[in-house]
Short mmCIF file of C-alpha atoms in Angstrom, two decimals:
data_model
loop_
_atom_site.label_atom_id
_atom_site.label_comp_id
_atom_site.label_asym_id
_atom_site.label_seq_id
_atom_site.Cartn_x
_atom_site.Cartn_y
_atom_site.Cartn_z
CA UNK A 1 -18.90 0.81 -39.51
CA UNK A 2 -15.86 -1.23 -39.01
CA UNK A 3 -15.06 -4.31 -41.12
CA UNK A 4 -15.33 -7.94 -40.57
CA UNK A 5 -11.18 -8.74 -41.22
CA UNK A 6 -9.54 -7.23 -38.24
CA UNK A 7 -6.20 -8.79 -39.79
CA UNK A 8 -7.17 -6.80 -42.97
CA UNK A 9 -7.94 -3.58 -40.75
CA UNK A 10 -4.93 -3.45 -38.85
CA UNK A 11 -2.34 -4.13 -42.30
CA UNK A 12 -4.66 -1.04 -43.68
CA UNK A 13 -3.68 0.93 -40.50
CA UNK A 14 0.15 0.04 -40.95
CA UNK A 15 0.57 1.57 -44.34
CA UNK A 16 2.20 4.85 -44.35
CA UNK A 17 -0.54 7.69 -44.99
CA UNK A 18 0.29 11.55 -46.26
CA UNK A 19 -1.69 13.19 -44.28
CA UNK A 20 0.29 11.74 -40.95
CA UNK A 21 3.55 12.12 -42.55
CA UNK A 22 3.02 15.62 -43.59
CA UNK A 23 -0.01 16.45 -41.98
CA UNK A 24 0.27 20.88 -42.01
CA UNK A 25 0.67 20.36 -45.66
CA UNK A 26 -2.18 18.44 -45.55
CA UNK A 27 -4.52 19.96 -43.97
CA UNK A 28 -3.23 23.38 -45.59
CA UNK A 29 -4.28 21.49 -49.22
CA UNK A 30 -7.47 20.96 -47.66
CA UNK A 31 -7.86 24.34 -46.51
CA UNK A 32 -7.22 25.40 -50.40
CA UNK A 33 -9.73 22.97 -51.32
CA UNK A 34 -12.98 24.10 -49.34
CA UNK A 35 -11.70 27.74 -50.09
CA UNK A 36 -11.80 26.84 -54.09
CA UNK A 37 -15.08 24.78 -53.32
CA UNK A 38 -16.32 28.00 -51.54
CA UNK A 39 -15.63 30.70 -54.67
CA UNK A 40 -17.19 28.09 -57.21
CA UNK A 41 -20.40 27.87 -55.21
CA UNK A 42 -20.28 31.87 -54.93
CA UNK A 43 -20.64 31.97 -58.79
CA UNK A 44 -22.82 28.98 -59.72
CA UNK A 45 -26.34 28.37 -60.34
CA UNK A 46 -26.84 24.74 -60.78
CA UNK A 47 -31.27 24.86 -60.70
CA UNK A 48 -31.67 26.59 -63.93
CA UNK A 49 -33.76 24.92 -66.88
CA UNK A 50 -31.02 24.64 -68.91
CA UNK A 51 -28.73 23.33 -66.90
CA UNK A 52 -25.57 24.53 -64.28
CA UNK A 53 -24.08 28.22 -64.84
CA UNK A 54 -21.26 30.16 -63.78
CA UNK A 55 -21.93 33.37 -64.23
CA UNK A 56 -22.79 35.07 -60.76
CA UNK A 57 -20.50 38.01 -59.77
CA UNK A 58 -17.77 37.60 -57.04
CA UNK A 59 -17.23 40.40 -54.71
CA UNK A 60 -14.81 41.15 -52.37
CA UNK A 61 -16.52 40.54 -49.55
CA UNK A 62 -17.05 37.15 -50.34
CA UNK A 63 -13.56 36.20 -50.89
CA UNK A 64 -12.88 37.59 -47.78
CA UNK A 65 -15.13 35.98 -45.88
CA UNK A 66 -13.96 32.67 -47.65
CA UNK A 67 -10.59 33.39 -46.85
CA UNK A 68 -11.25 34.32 -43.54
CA UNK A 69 -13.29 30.57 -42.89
CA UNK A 70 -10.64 28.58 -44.85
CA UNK A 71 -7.57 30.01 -43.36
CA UNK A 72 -8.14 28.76 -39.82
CA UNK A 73 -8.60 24.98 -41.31
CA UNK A 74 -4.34 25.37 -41.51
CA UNK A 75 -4.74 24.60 -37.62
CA UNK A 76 -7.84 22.34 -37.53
CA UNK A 77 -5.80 19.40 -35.97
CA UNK A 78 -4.09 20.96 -33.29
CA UNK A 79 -6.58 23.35 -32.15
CA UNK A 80 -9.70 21.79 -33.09
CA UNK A 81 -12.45 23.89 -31.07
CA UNK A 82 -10.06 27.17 -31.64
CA UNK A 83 -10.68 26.31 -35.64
CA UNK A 84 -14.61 25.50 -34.73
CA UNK A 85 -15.09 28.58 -32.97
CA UNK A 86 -13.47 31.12 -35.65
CA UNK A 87 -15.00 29.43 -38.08
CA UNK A 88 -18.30 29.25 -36.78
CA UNK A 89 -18.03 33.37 -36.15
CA UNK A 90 -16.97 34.09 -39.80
CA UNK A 91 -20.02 31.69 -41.04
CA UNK A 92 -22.40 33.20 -39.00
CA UNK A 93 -20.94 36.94 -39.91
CA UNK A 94 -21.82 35.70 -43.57
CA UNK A 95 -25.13 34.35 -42.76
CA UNK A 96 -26.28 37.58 -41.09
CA UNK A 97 -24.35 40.33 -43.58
CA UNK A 98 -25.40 38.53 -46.85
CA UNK A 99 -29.18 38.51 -46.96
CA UNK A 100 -29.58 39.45 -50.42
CA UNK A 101 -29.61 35.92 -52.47
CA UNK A 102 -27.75 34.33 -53.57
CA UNK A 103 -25.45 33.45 -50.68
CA UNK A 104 -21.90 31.84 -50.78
CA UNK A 105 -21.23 28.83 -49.27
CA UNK A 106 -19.30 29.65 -46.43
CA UNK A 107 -20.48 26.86 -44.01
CA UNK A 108 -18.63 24.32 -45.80
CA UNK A 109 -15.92 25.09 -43.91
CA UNK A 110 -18.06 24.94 -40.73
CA UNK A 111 -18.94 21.49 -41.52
CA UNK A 112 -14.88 20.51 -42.08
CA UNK A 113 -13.70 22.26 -39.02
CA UNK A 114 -16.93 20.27 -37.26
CA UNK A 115 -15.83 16.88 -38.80
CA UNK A 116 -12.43 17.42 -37.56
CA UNK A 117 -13.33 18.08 -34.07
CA UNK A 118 -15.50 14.50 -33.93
CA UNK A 119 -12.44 13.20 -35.18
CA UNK A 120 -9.92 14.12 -32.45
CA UNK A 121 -12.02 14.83 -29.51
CA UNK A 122 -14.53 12.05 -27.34
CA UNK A 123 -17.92 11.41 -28.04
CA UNK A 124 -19.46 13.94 -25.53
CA UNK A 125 -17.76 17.12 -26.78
CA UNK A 126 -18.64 16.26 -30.40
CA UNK A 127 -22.41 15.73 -29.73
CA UNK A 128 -22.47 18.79 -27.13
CA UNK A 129 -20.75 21.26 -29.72
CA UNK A 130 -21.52 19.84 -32.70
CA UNK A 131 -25.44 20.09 -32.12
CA UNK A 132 -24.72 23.96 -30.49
CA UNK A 133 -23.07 24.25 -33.99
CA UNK A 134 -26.19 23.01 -36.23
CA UNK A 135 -28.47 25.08 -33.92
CA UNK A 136 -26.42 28.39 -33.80
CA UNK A 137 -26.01 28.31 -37.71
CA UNK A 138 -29.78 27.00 -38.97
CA UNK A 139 -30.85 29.83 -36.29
CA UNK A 140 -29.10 32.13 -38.31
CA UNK A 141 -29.84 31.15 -41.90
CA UNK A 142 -33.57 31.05 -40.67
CA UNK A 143 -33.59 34.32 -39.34
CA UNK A 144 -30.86 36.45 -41.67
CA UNK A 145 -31.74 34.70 -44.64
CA UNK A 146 -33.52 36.36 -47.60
CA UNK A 147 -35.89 32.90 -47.75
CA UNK A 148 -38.80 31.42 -45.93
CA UNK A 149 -36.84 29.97 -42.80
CA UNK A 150 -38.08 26.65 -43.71
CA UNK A 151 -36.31 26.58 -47.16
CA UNK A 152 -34.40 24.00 -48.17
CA UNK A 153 -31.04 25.73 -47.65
CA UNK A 154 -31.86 26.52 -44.46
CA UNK A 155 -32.27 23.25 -43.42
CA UNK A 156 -29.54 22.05 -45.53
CA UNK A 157 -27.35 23.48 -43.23
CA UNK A 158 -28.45 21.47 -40.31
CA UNK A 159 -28.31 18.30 -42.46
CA UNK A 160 -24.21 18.68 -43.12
CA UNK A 161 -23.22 19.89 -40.19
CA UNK A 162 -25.26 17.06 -38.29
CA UNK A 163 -23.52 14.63 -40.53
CA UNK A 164 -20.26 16.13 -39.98
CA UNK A 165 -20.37 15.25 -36.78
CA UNK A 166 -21.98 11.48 -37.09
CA UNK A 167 -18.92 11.10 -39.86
CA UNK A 168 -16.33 12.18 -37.56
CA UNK A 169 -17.31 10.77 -34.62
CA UNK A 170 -17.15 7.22 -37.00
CA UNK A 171 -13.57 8.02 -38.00
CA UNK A 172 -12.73 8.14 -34.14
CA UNK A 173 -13.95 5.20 -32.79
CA UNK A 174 -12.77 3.31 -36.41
CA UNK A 175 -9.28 4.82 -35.12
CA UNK A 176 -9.87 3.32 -31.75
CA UNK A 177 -10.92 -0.14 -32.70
CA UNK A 178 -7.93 -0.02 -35.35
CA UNK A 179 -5.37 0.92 -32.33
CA UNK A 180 -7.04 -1.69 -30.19
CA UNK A 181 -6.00 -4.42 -32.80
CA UNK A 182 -2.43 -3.20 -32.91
CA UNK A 183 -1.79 -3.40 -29.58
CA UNK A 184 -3.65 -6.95 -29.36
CA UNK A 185 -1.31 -7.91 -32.30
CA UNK A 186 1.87 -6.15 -30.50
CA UNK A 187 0.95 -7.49 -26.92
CA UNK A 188 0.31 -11.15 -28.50
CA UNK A 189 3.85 -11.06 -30.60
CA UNK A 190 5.61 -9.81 -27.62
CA UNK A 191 3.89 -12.97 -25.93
CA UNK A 192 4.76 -15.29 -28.50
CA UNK A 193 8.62 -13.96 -27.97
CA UNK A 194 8.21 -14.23 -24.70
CA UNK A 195 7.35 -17.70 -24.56
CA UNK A 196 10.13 -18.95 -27.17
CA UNK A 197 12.50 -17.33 -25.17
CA UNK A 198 11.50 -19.11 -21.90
CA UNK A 199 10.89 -22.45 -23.72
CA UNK A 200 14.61 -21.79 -25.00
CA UNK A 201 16.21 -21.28 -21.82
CA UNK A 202 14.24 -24.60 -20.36
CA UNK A 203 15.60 -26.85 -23.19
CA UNK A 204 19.24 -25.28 -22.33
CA UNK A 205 19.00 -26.27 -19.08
CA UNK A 206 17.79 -29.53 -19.97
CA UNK A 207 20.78 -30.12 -22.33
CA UNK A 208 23.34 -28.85 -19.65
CA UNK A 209 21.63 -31.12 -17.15
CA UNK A 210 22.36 -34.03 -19.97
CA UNK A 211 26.05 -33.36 -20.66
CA UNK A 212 27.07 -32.59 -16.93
CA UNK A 213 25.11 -36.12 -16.23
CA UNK A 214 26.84 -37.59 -18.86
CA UNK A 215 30.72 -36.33 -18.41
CA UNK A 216 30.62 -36.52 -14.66
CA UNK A 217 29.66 -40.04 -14.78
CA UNK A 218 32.29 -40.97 -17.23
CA UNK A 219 35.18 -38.34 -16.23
CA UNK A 220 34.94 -39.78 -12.59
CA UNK A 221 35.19 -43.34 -13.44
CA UNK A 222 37.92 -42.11 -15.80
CA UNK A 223 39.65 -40.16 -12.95
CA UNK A 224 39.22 -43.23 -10.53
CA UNK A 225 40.62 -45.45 -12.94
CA UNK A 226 43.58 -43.62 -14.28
CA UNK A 227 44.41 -42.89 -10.78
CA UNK A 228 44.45 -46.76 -9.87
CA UNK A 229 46.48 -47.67 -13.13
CA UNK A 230 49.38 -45.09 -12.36
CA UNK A 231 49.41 -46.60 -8.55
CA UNK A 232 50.25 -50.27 -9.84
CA UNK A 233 52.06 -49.75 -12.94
CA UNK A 234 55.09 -50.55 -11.82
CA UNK A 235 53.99 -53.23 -9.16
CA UNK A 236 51.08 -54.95 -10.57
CA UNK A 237 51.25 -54.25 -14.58
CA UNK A 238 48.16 -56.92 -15.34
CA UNK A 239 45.95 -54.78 -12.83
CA UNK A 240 47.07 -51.77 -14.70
CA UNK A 241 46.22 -53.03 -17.91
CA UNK A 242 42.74 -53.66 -16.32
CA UNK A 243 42.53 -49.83 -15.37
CA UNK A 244 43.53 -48.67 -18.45
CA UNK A 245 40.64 -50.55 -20.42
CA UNK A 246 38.13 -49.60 -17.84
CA UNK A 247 39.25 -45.77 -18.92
CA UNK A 248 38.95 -46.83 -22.56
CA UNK A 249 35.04 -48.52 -21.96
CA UNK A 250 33.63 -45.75 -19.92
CA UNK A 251 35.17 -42.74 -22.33
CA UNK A 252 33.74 -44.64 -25.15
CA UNK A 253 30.54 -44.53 -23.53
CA UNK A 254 30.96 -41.11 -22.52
CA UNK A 255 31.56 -40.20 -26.13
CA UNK A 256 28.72 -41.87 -27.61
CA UNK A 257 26.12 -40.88 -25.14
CA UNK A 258 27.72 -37.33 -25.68
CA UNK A 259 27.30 -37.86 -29.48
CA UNK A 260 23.65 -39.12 -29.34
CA UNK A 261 22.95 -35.63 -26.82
CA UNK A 262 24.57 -33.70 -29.10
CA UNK A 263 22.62 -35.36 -32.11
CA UNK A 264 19.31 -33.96 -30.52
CA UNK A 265 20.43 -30.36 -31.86
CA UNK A 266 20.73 -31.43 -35.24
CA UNK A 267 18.23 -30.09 -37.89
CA UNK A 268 15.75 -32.68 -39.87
CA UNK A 269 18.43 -32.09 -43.17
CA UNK A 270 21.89 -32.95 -40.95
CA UNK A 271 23.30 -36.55 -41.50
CA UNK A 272 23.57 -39.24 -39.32
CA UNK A 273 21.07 -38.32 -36.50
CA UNK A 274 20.69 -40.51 -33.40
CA UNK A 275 18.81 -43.65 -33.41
CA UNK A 276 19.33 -45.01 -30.20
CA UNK A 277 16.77 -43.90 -27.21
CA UNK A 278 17.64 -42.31 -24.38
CA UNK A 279 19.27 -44.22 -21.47
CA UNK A 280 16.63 -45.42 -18.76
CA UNK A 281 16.28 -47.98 -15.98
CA UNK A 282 16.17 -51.26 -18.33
CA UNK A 283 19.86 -50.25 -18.94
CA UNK A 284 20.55 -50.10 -14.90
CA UNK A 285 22.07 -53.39 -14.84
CA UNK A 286 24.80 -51.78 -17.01
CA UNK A 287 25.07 -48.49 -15.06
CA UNK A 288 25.83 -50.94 -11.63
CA UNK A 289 28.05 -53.33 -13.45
CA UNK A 290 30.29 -50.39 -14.46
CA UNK A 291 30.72 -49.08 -11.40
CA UNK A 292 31.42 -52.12 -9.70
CA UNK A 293 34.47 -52.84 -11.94
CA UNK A 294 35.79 -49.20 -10.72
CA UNK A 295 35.71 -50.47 -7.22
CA UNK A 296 32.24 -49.57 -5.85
CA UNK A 297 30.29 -52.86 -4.75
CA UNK A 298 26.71 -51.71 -5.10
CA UNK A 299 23.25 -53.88 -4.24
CA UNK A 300 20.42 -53.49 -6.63
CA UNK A 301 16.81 -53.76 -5.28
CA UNK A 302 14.60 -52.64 -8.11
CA UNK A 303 11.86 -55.25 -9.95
CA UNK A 304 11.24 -54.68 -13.42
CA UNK A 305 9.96 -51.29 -13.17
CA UNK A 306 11.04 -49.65 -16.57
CA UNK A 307 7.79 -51.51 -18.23
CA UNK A 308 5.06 -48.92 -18.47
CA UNK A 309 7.15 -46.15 -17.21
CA UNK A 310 6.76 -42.35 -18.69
CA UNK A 311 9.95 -41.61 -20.59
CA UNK A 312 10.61 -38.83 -18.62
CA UNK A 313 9.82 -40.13 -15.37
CA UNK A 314 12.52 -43.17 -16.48
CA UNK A 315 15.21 -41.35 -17.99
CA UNK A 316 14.84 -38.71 -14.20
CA UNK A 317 15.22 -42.23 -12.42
CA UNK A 318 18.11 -43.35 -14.41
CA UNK A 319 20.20 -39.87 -14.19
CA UNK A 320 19.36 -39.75 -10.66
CA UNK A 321 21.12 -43.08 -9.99
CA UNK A 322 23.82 -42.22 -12.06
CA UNK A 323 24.73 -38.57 -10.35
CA UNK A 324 24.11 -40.57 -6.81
CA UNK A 325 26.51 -43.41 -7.79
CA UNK A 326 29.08 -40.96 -9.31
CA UNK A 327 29.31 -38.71 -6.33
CA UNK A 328 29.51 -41.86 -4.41
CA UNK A 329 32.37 -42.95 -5.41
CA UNK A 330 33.99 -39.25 -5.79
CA UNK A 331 33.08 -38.26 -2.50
CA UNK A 332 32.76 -41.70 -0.17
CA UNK A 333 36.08 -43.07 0.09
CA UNK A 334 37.74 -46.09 -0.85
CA UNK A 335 35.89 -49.55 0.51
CA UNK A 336 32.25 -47.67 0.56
CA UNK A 337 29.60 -49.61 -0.52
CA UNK A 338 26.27 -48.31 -1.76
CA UNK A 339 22.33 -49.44 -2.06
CA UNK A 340 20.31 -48.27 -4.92
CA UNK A 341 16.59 -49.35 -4.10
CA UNK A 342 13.28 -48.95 -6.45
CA UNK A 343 9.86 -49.07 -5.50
CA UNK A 344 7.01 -48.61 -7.76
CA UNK A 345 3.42 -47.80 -6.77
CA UNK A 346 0.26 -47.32 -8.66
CA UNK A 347 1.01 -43.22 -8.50
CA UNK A 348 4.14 -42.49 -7.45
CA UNK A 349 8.40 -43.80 -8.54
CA UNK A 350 10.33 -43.85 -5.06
CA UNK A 351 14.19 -44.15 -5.87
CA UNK A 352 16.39 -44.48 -3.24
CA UNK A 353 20.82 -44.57 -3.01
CA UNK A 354 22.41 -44.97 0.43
CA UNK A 355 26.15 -45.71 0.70
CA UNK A 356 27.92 -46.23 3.92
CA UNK A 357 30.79 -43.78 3.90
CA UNK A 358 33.15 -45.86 4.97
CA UNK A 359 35.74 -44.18 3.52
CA UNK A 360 35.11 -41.06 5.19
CA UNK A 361 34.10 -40.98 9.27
CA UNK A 362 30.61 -39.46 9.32
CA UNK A 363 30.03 -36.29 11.52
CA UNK A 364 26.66 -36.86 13.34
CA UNK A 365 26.55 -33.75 14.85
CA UNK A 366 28.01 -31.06 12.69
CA UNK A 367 24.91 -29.71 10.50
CA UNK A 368 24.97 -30.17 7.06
CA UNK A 369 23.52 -27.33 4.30
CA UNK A 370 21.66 -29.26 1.45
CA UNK A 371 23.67 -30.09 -1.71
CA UNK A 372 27.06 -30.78 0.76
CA UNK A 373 28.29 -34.27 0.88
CA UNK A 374 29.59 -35.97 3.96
CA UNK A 375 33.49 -34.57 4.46
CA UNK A 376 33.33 -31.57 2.10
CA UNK A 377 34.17 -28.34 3.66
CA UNK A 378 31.78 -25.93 1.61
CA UNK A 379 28.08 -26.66 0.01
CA UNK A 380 28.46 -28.08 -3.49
CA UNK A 381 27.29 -25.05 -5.23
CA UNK A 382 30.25 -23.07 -4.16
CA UNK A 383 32.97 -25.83 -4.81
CA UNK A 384 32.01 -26.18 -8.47
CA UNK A 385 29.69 -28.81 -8.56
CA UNK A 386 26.21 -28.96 -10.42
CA UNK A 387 25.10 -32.26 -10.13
CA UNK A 388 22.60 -31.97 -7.00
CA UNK A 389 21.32 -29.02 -8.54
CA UNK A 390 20.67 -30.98 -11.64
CA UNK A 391 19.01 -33.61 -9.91
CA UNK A 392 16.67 -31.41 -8.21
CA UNK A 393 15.85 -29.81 -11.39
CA UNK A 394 14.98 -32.67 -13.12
CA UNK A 395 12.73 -33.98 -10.42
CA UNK A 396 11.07 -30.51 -10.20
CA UNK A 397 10.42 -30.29 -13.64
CA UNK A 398 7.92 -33.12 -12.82
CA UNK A 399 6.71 -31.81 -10.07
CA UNK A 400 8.19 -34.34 -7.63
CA UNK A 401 10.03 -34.28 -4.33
CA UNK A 402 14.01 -35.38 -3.61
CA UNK A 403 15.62 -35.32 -0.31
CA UNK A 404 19.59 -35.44 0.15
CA UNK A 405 21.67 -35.50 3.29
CA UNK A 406 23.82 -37.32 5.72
CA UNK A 407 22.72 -40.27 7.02
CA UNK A 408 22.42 -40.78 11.32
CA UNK A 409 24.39 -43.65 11.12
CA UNK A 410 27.29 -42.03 8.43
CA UNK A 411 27.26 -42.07 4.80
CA UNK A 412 24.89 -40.06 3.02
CA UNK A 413 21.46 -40.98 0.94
CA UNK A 414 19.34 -39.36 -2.02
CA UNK A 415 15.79 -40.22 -2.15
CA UNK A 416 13.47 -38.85 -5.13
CA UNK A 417 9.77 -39.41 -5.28
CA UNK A 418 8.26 -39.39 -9.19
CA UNK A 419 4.89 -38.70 -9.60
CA UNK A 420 3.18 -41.20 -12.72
CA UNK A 421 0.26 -39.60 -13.49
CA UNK A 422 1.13 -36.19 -13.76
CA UNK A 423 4.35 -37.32 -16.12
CA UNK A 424 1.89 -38.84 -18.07
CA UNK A 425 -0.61 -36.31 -18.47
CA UNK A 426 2.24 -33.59 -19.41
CA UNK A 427 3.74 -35.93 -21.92
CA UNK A 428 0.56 -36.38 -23.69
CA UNK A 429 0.05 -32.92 -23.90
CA UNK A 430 2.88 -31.97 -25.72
#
């Protein structure tokens, strides 16, 4: 019978028992215990009028037999159907010498080496050998006993050792159901780890694909800048000045959009956690206007699409502009110019940057590996850049499509397709 708390069942099944610790000097202690039990019922005679007595003599031969039942028990675990066997012989020894009444209770060790057996082994064997055992024994206490072979000894003896077996066979499968429940437990915890970890490693790479976004915006319009303001310092000092707050503007924005990212990791308790959202395509006006001070003209063709729009699907569109833009301008020469178009349908968020690369001649007919840029000698991967494998990333992660490569007529373009409906569906699930 097993219970109805399988929580309850398996914290039983944790606690530290004796008899697995220690389990020869267990089953030794048991031994003792049927031997004792064996010697008392030798000398008592509990159906008198007057109640229980202990007055019947003990001979020799008794003990021995006793002695000879119990001792195998030592072993019962390890060899169960060894133990069964040699016990069953010395019982049935007993059951044949002794016919004078009354008899000693030797089966009692029959019925513990028969328990033990149902215990350890599979249903089959216990039912095949333990009803060989009730037969073989009642057989002999029917035929070798001083009594009518239907007296209630007799038939005693096939009552325990049939129970025996019905008990152990209950221990084993309660064993088995109690196993099954630790390894559910184990295989779920080792699930549940199993899925922090991988929702750990996803929200790293989401927060390295935020900071590179972030600094290689910034640090390249810094770079450009700084460069420009060390060219004219000497000539043109007012254009310099110019420069120089450009660098000041965009590493103040690179600070605080670093600070807000960096805010996300704060626990409920910490101080001063961000307020303002994340940047998206309402704020693209700003993106374009900054990097047309730093010398990149750039023409906008985007309605107002940030209305309505998932807040993953707009903050994707937004970085994707931005890493364009930035490796634009890093990678396209001086006097490029570059296109960043928008189109919105009912499903799907098409955003599209071209630039000319006029600053660089194009090379129609050299092939280009994806994630190289028009004029660099090795695939960006291997020169140290991340930010077309961030891109693609974050447009994966919503199950959307981007294509980057030279353009037939030079330059190079970046075109991302963001499905609606499926950001929206995932961000209502979680």
């Amino acid at each position: 019978m097993t219970s109805l708390d399988p929580g309850r069942d398996a914290r039983r099944a944790a606690r530290p028992r004796r008899h697995r610790t220690h389990p020869l000097a267990f089953d030794a202690a048991v031994a003792a215990c049927v031997f004792a039990a064996i010697l008392v019922g030798a000398v008592a005679e509990l159906h008198r009028p007057n109640g229980p007595r202990f007055d019947r003599e003990l001979s020799p031969t008794t003990v021995l037999l006793a002695a000879l039942a119990c001792l195998p028990l030592v072993a019962r675990r390890r060899w169960p159907r060894t133990v069964l066997a040699a016990v069953g012989v010395v019982t049935i020894v007993q059951l044949v010498g002794q016919t004078s009444a009354p008899r000693a209770p030797v089966v009692a060790a029959a019925v513990v080496a028969l328990f033990t057996l149902a215990a350890h082994t599979d249903r089959s064997t216990t039912w095949r050998l333990g009803a060989l055992t009730a037969v073989v024994l009642t057989a002999a206490a029917m035929l070798y006993g001083p009594r009518p072979w239907y007296a209630q000894e007799n038939l005693a003896i096939f009552a325990w050792t049939g129970m025996a077996a019905a008990a152990g066979d209950a221990v084993r499968s309660r064993r088995a159901y109690i196993d099954a429940i630790r390894e559910r437990a184990e295989r779920a915890e080792r699930t549940r780890e199993e899925e922090a970890g991988r929702r750990v490693a996803e929200e790293r790479m989401r927060i390295a694909r935020e900071l590179h976004d972030v600094v290689a915006h910034h640090i390249a319009l810094v770079n450009v800048q700084a460069g420009v303001a060390s060219h004219v310092m000497d000539s043109r000092p007012d254009q310099a000045k110019q420069a120089l707050a450009h660098v000041r503007e965009a590493s103040r924005s690179a600070l605080d959009e670093l600070r807000a990212t960096v805010g996300l990791l704060r626990q409920s308790d910490d101080p001063t956690a961000p307020t303002e959202p994340a940047p998206g395509l309402g704020v693209l006006d700003q993106l374009i206007d900054g990097f047309t001070r730093a010398g990149l003209p750039v023409e906008l063709e985007a309605p107002q699409t940030s209305q309505g729009l998932p807040a993953s699907v707009d903050l994707t569109a937004y970085r994707i502009v931005q890493e364009a833009l930035t490796n634009v301008r890093k990678h396209a020469g001086d006097g490029a110019r570059a296109r960043v178009r928008i189109i919105r349908t009912e499903s799907t968020l098409t955003v599209t940057v071209l630039d000319d690369g006029a600053g660089r001649p194009a090379v129609p007919h050299r092939r280009q590996e994806p994630g190289t840029r028009e004029g660099d000698g090795a695939p960006q991967e291997s020169g140290g850049g991340h930010g077309l494998i961030g891109m693609r990333e974050r447009v994966h992660a919503l199950r959307g499509t981007v294509v980057t490569g030279p353009r037939a007529t030079g330059g190079f373009q970046v075109r991302a397709t963001l499905p609606l409906h499926t950001a929206r569906t995932g961000e209502s699930t979680t």
